[in-house]
């Protein structure tokens, strides 16, 4: 879990004051680790808020079940609530989803994918927001099939990371570079960002 925390903290450090961010932890249920803008809202990535998020991430502990659906439900609820209150920068949406296990609680993968498809379509239709999900499977025990399907459902990217492999830190921190590549414009596109190999497919 130390590598996962380091990776999440590295992502937080890439953000600027023009960004809004939320960190959601999930096990049996999901919760937002820090929010000073009200319940379940994204916060502006000021230095103060980033430091609070980093402190909260460092205090996280593992345990409990693994409920993918709860994590995504809270993520999309927080996004829509923030957009409705016009607290966002008006840019597109990136969700970085990391797990070191398999789903052991909550709805099945099909229902998770249905939630994601319905939610991304809603954000696109009502708010003209394009959503990409980047998924990271950490370790040999982590889910690979569902996380790959989740990423592909939004033309995002799935990244498998080996046990004790510190490539996760760089891979998660490189998400913004992948936006710059214009992923999703070419249905046959596969991207490698050295030294990390990424899988991308529309199916």
PDB file of C-alpha atoms in Angstrom:
ATOM      1  CA  UNK A   1       0.000   0.000   0.000  1.00  0.00           C
ATOM      2  CA  UNK A   2       2.967   2.326   0.467  1.00  0.00           C
ATOM      3  CA  UNK A   3       3.624   2.367  -3.289  1.00  0.00           C
ATOM      4  CA  UNK A   4      -0.056   3.066  -3.973  1.00  0.00           C
ATOM      5  CA  UNK A   5       0.006   5.988  -1.561  1.00  0.00           C
ATOM      6  CA  UNK A   6       3.160   7.363  -3.134  1.00  0.00           C
ATOM      7  CA  UNK A   7       1.588   7.121  -6.584  1.00  0.00           C
ATOM      8  CA  UNK A   8      -1.572   8.943  -5.477  1.00  0.00           C
ATOM      9  CA  UNK A   9       0.481  11.655  -3.800  1.00  0.00           C
ATOM     10  CA  UNK A  10       2.550  12.088  -6.968  1.00  0.00           C
ATOM     11  CA  UNK A  11      -0.660  12.659  -8.946  1.00  0.00           C
ATOM     12  CA  UNK A  12      -1.834  15.267  -6.433  1.00  0.00           C
ATOM     13  CA  UNK A  13       1.451  17.115  -6.870  1.00  0.00           C
ATOM     14  CA  UNK A  14       0.907  17.385 -10.662  1.00  0.00           C
ATOM     15  CA  UNK A  15      -2.276  19.422 -10.172  1.00  0.00           C
ATOM     16  CA  UNK A  16      -2.502  23.201 -10.439  1.00  0.00           C
ATOM     17  CA  UNK A  17      -4.869  25.765  -8.973  1.00  0.00           C
ATOM     18  CA  UNK A  18      -6.983  25.565 -12.141  1.00  0.00           C
ATOM     19  CA  UNK A  19      -7.834  21.932 -11.337  1.00  0.00           C
ATOM     20  CA  UNK A  20     -10.393  20.450  -8.978  1.00  0.00           C
ATOM     21  CA  UNK A  21      -9.824  17.106  -7.327  1.00  0.00           C
ATOM     22  CA  UNK A  22     -11.283  14.532  -4.978  1.00  0.00           C
ATOM     23  CA  UNK A  23      -9.661  11.453  -3.496  1.00  0.00           C
ATOM     24  CA  UNK A  24     -12.092   8.617  -2.825  1.00  0.00           C
ATOM     25  CA  UNK A  25     -11.180   5.574  -0.767  1.00  0.00           C
ATOM     26  CA  UNK A  26     -13.315   2.451  -1.046  1.00  0.00           C
ATOM     27  CA  UNK A  27     -13.584  -0.888   0.710  1.00  0.00           C
ATOM     28  CA  UNK A  28     -17.004  -2.106   1.900  1.00  0.00           C
ATOM     29  CA  UNK A  29     -18.172   1.448   1.199  1.00  0.00           C
ATOM     30  CA  UNK A  30     -16.677   4.592  -0.331  1.00  0.00           C
ATOM     31  CA  UNK A  31     -15.833   7.926   1.247  1.00  0.00           C
ATOM     32  CA  UNK A  32     -14.043  11.111   0.285  1.00  0.00           C
ATOM     33  CA  UNK A  33     -10.841  11.501   2.264  1.00  0.00           C
ATOM     34  CA  UNK A  34     -10.915  15.301   2.433  1.00  0.00           C
ATOM     35  CA  UNK A  35     -13.303  18.037   1.397  1.00  0.00           C
ATOM     36  CA  UNK A  36     -13.427  21.615   2.613  1.00  0.00           C
ATOM     37  CA  UNK A  37     -15.937  22.670  -0.061  1.00  0.00           C
ATOM     38  CA  UNK A  38     -18.790  20.738   1.505  1.00  0.00           C
ATOM     39  CA  UNK A  39     -19.855  17.100   1.468  1.00  0.00           C
ATOM     40  CA  UNK A  40     -18.744  15.105  -1.558  1.00  0.00           C
ATOM     41  CA  UNK A  41     -17.474  17.973  -3.696  1.00  0.00           C
ATOM     42  CA  UNK A  42     -14.232  18.365  -5.597  1.00  0.00           C
ATOM     43  CA  UNK A  43     -11.847  20.906  -4.072  1.00  0.00           C
ATOM     44  CA  UNK A  44      -9.643  23.388  -5.868  1.00  0.00           C
ATOM     45  CA  UNK A  45      -6.055  22.153  -6.058  1.00  0.00           C
ATOM     46  CA  UNK A  46      -4.509  24.930  -4.009  1.00  0.00           C
ATOM     47  CA  UNK A  47      -1.306  24.204  -2.118  1.00  0.00           C
ATOM     48  CA  UNK A  48      -3.287  24.094   1.110  1.00  0.00           C
ATOM     49  CA  UNK A  49      -5.814  21.602  -0.225  1.00  0.00           C
ATOM     50  CA  UNK A  50      -3.127  19.478  -1.847  1.00  0.00           C
ATOM     51  CA  UNK A  51      -1.254  19.286   1.441  1.00  0.00           C
ATOM     52  CA  UNK A  52      -4.456  18.279   3.241  1.00  0.00           C
ATOM     53  CA  UNK A  53      -5.121  15.584   0.645  1.00  0.00           C
ATOM     54  CA  UNK A  54      -1.570  14.288   0.876  1.00  0.00           C
ATOM     55  CA  UNK A  55      -1.841  14.122   4.654  1.00  0.00           C
ATOM     56  CA  UNK A  56      -5.147  12.217   4.345  1.00  0.00           C
ATOM     57  CA  UNK A  57      -3.679   9.775   1.840  1.00  0.00           C
ATOM     58  CA  UNK A  58      -0.727   9.063   4.103  1.00  0.00           C
ATOM     59  CA  UNK A  59      -3.137   8.116   6.901  1.00  0.00           C
ATOM     60  CA  UNK A  60      -5.114   5.594   4.832  1.00  0.00           C
ATOM     61  CA  UNK A  61      -5.037   1.958   5.919  1.00  0.00           C
ATOM     62  CA  UNK A  62      -6.050  -1.167   4.032  1.00  0.00           C
ATOM     63  CA  UNK A  63      -8.692  -3.681   5.034  1.00  0.00           C
ATOM     64  CA  UNK A  64     -12.300  -4.610   4.380  1.00  0.00           C
ATOM     65  CA  UNK A  65     -13.946  -5.693   1.160  1.00  0.00           C
ATOM     66  CA  UNK A  66     -13.507  -4.231  -2.340  1.00  0.00           C
ATOM     67  CA  UNK A  67     -16.570  -2.478  -3.719  1.00  0.00           C
ATOM     68  CA  UNK A  68     -15.857  -0.987  -7.156  1.00  0.00           C
ATOM     69  CA  UNK A  69     -19.444   0.184  -7.607  1.00  0.00           C
ATOM     70  CA  UNK A  70     -19.430   2.264  -4.420  1.00  0.00           C
ATOM     71  CA  UNK A  71     -16.219   4.006  -5.459  1.00  0.00           C
ATOM     72  CA  UNK A  72     -17.492   4.947  -8.908  1.00  0.00           C
ATOM     73  CA  UNK A  73     -20.922   5.940  -7.617  1.00  0.00           C
ATOM     74  CA  UNK A  74     -19.417   8.444  -5.202  1.00  0.00           C
ATOM     75  CA  UNK A  75     -16.980   9.688  -7.848  1.00  0.00           C
ATOM     76  CA  UNK A  76     -19.727  10.472 -10.347  1.00  0.00           C
ATOM     77  CA  UNK A  77     -22.030  11.913  -7.682  1.00  0.00           C
ATOM     78  CA  UNK A  78     -19.227  14.231  -6.546  1.00  0.00           C
ATOM     79  CA  UNK A  79     -18.431  15.257 -10.103  1.00  0.00           C
ATOM     80  CA  UNK A  80     -22.002  16.093 -11.019  1.00  0.00           C
ATOM     81  CA  UNK A  81     -22.657  17.928  -7.768  1.00  0.00           C
ATOM     82  CA  UNK A  82     -19.544  20.034  -8.273  1.00  0.00           C
ATOM     83  CA  UNK A  83     -20.395  20.803 -11.912  1.00  0.00           C
ATOM     84  CA  UNK A  84     -23.964  21.761 -10.979  1.00  0.00           C
ATOM     85  CA  UNK A  85     -22.608  24.309  -8.513  1.00  0.00           C
ATOM     86  CA  UNK A  86     -20.204  25.605 -11.182  1.00  0.00           C
ATOM     87  CA  UNK A  87     -17.177  24.789  -9.079  1.00  0.00           C
ATOM     88  CA  UNK A  88     -15.207  23.247 -11.937  1.00  0.00           C
ATOM     89  CA  UNK A  89     -12.777  24.723 -14.446  1.00  0.00           C
ATOM     90  CA  UNK A  90     -14.938  23.652 -17.390  1.00  0.00           C
ATOM     91  CA  UNK A  91     -12.368  21.143 -18.613  1.00  0.00           C
ATOM     92  CA  UNK A  92     -12.768  17.454 -19.325  1.00  0.00           C
ATOM     93  CA  UNK A  93     -12.903  14.807 -16.625  1.00  0.00           C
ATOM     94  CA  UNK A  94     -10.266  12.231 -15.687  1.00  0.00           C
ATOM     95  CA  UNK A  95     -10.883   9.470 -13.157  1.00  0.00           C
ATOM     96  CA  UNK A  96      -7.834   7.520 -11.974  1.00  0.00           C
ATOM     97  CA  UNK A  97      -8.928   4.198 -10.468  1.00  0.00           C
ATOM     98  CA  UNK A  98      -6.435   1.995  -8.635  1.00  0.00           C
ATOM     99  CA  UNK A  99      -6.960  -1.372  -6.975  1.00  0.00           C
ATOM    100  CA  UNK A 100      -4.706  -4.078  -5.574  1.00  0.00           C
ATOM    101  CA  UNK A 101      -7.513  -6.633  -5.246  1.00  0.00           C
ATOM    102  CA  UNK A 102     -10.614  -8.013  -6.926  1.00  0.00           C
ATOM    103  CA  UNK A 103     -14.220  -7.002  -6.430  1.00  0.00           C
ATOM    104  CA  UNK A 104     -15.538  -8.780  -3.328  1.00  0.00           C
ATOM    105  CA  UNK A 105     -18.562  -6.626  -2.462  1.00  0.00           C
ATOM    106  CA  UNK A 106     -21.260  -4.644  -4.203  1.00  0.00           C
ATOM    107  CA  UNK A 107     -22.779  -5.129  -7.651  1.00  0.00           C
ATOM    108  CA  UNK A 108     -21.176  -7.293 -10.318  1.00  0.00           C
ATOM    109  CA  UNK A 109     -18.886  -5.938 -13.027  1.00  0.00           C
ATOM    110  CA  UNK A 110     -21.744  -5.605 -15.556  1.00  0.00           C
ATOM    111  CA  UNK A 111     -23.548  -3.251 -13.185  1.00  0.00           C
ATOM    112  CA  UNK A 112     -20.365  -1.278 -12.582  1.00  0.00           C
ATOM    113  CA  UNK A 113     -19.937  -0.854 -16.346  1.00  0.00           C
ATOM    114  CA  UNK A 114     -23.585   0.162 -16.684  1.00  0.00           C
ATOM    115  CA  UNK A 115     -23.129   2.806 -13.980  1.00  0.00           C
ATOM    116  CA  UNK A 116     -20.033   4.145 -15.742  1.00  0.00           C
ATOM    117  CA  UNK A 117     -21.680   4.228 -19.178  1.00  0.00           C
ATOM    118  CA  UNK A 118     -24.827   5.933 -17.877  1.00  0.00           C
ATOM    119  CA  UNK A 119     -22.844   8.447 -15.831  1.00  0.00           C
ATOM    120  CA  UNK A 120     -20.390   9.388 -18.576  1.00  0.00           C
ATOM    121  CA  UNK A 121     -23.225   9.808 -21.061  1.00  0.00           C
ATOM    122  CA  UNK A 122     -25.068  12.011 -18.577  1.00  0.00           C
ATOM    123  CA  UNK A 123     -22.003  14.219 -18.063  1.00  0.00           C
ATOM    124  CA  UNK A 124     -21.588  14.500 -21.827  1.00  0.00           C
ATOM    125  CA  UNK A 125     -25.251  15.236 -22.553  1.00  0.00           C
ATOM    126  CA  UNK A 126     -26.034  17.630 -19.720  1.00  0.00           C
ATOM    127  CA  UNK A 127     -22.674  19.328 -19.207  1.00  0.00           C
ATOM    128  CA  UNK A 128     -20.673  18.684 -22.396  1.00  0.00           C
ATOM    129  CA  UNK A 129     -17.927  16.943 -20.400  1.00  0.00           C
ATOM    130  CA  UNK A 130     -15.819  14.163 -21.873  1.00  0.00           C
ATOM    131  CA  UNK A 131     -14.782  11.581 -19.274  1.00  0.00           C
ATOM    132  CA  UNK A 132     -11.787   9.267 -19.456  1.00  0.00           C
ATOM    133  CA  UNK A 133     -11.066   6.579 -16.874  1.00  0.00           C
ATOM    134  CA  UNK A 134      -7.489   5.401 -16.304  1.00  0.00           C
ATOM    135  CA  UNK A 135      -7.311   2.135 -14.359  1.00  0.00           C
ATOM    136  CA  UNK A 136      -4.324   0.630 -12.557  1.00  0.00           C
ATOM    137  CA  UNK A 137      -4.084  -3.001 -11.407  1.00  0.00           C
ATOM    138  CA  UNK A 138      -1.451  -3.162  -8.687  1.00  0.00           C
ATOM    139  CA  UNK A 139       0.118  -6.554  -8.015  1.00  0.00           C
ATOM    140  CA  UNK A 140      -0.502 -10.145  -9.064  1.00  0.00           C
ATOM    141  CA  UNK A 141      -3.676 -10.416  -6.974  1.00  0.00           C
ATOM    142  CA  UNK A 142      -5.332  -7.359  -8.530  1.00  0.00           C
ATOM    143  CA  UNK A 143      -8.283  -7.582 -10.879  1.00  0.00           C
ATOM    144  CA  UNK A 144      -7.245  -7.294 -14.513  1.00  0.00           C
ATOM    145  CA  UNK A 145     -10.316  -8.208 -16.531  1.00  0.00           C
ATOM    146  CA  UNK A 146     -12.773  -5.744 -14.953  1.00  0.00           C
ATOM    147  CA  UNK A 147     -10.268  -2.899 -14.737  1.00  0.00           C
ATOM    148  CA  UNK A 148      -9.406  -3.346 -18.412  1.00  0.00           C
ATOM    149  CA  UNK A 149     -13.092  -3.313 -19.364  1.00  0.00           C
ATOM    150  CA  UNK A 150     -13.690  -0.201 -17.259  1.00  0.00           C
ATOM    151  CA  UNK A 151     -10.886   1.712 -18.981  1.00  0.00           C
ATOM    152  CA  UNK A 152     -11.942   0.592 -22.445  1.00  0.00           C
ATOM    153  CA  UNK A 153     -15.547   1.635 -21.828  1.00  0.00           C
ATOM    154  CA  UNK A 154     -14.430   5.285 -21.855  1.00  0.00           C
ATOM    155  CA  UNK A 155     -11.565   4.930 -24.358  1.00  0.00           C
ATOM    156  CA  UNK A 156      -9.247   5.260 -21.393  1.00  0.00           C
ATOM    157  CA  UNK A 157      -6.136   3.292 -20.525  1.00  0.00           C
ATOM    158  CA  UNK A 158      -5.533   0.258 -18.315  1.00  0.00           C
ATOM    159  CA  UNK A 159      -2.119  -0.230 -16.748  1.00  0.00           C
ATOM    160  CA  UNK A 160      -1.006  -3.472 -15.036  1.00  0.00           C
ATOM    161  CA  UNK A 161       1.740  -2.972 -12.465  1.00  0.00           C
ATOM    162  CA  UNK A 162       3.701  -5.857 -10.908  1.00  0.00           C
ATOM    163  CA  UNK A 163       4.150  -6.609  -7.228  1.00  0.00           C
ATOM    164  CA  UNK A 164       6.495  -4.116  -5.559  1.00  0.00           C
ATOM    165  CA  UNK A 165       6.900  -2.374  -8.915  1.00  0.00           C
ATOM    166  CA  UNK A 166       7.510   1.335  -8.474  1.00  0.00           C
ATOM    167  CA  UNK A 167       6.487   1.972 -12.084  1.00  0.00           C
ATOM    168  CA  UNK A 168       3.024   2.720 -10.671  1.00  0.00           C
ATOM    169  CA  UNK A 169       4.258   6.096  -9.455  1.00  0.00           C
ATOM    170  CA  UNK A 170       5.358   7.230 -12.886  1.00  0.00           C
ATOM    171  CA  UNK A 171       2.446   5.591 -14.684  1.00  0.00           C
ATOM    172  CA  UNK A 172      -0.182   7.363 -12.608  1.00  0.00           C
ATOM    173  CA  UNK A 173       1.639  10.673 -12.839  1.00  0.00           C
ATOM    174  CA  UNK A 174       1.724  10.409 -16.651  1.00  0.00           C
ATOM    175  CA  UNK A 175      -2.040  10.531 -17.151  1.00  0.00           C
ATOM    176  CA  UNK A 176      -1.956  14.190 -18.217  1.00  0.00           C
ATOM    177  CA  UNK A 177       0.551  13.376 -20.976  1.00  0.00           C
ATOM    178  CA  UNK A 178      -1.893  10.852 -22.377  1.00  0.00           C
ATOM    179  CA  UNK A 179      -4.603  13.503 -22.663  1.00  0.00           C
ATOM    180  CA  UNK A 180      -2.181  15.476 -24.811  1.00  0.00           C
ATOM    181  CA  UNK A 181      -1.838  12.528 -27.197  1.00  0.00           C
ATOM    182  CA  UNK A 182      -5.510  12.847 -28.147  1.00  0.00           C
ATOM    183  CA  UNK A 183      -6.408   9.290 -27.225  1.00  0.00           C
ATOM    184  CA  UNK A 184      -9.778   8.145 -28.484  1.00  0.00           C
ATOM    185  CA  UNK A 185      -9.520   9.757 -31.930  1.00  0.00           C
ATOM    186  CA  UNK A 186      -8.183   6.557 -33.474  1.00  0.00           C
ATOM    187  CA  UNK A 187      -9.998   3.298 -32.705  1.00  0.00           C
ATOM    188  CA  UNK A 188      -6.867   1.295 -33.521  1.00  0.00           C
ATOM    189  CA  UNK A 189      -4.563   3.330 -31.316  1.00  0.00           C
ATOM    190  CA  UNK A 190      -2.198   1.712 -28.833  1.00  0.00           C
ATOM    191  CA  UNK A 191       0.179   3.903 -26.825  1.00  0.00           C
ATOM    192  CA  UNK A 192       3.437   3.189 -25.059  1.00  0.00           C
ATOM    193  CA  UNK A 193       4.898   5.878 -22.823  1.00  0.00           C
ATOM    194  CA  UNK A 194       8.372   4.720 -21.862  1.00  0.00           C
ATOM    195  CA  UNK A 195       9.058   2.863 -19.674  1.00  0.00           C
ATOM    196  CA  UNK A 196       5.398   1.991 -19.111  1.00  0.00           C
ATOM    197  CA  UNK A 197       3.347  -0.192 -21.421  1.00  0.00           C
ATOM    198  CA  UNK A 198      -0.324   0.732 -21.733  1.00  0.00           C
ATOM    199  CA  UNK A 199      -3.138  -1.348 -23.161  1.00  0.00           C
ATOM    200  CA  UNK A 200      -5.917   0.416 -25.043  1.00  0.00           C
ATOM    201  CA  UNK A 201      -8.829  -1.033 -26.929  1.00  0.00           C
ATOM    202  CA  UNK A 202     -12.354  -0.023 -27.765  1.00  0.00           C
ATOM    203  CA  UNK A 203     -13.632  -3.519 -26.945  1.00  0.00           C
TER     204      UNK A 203
END
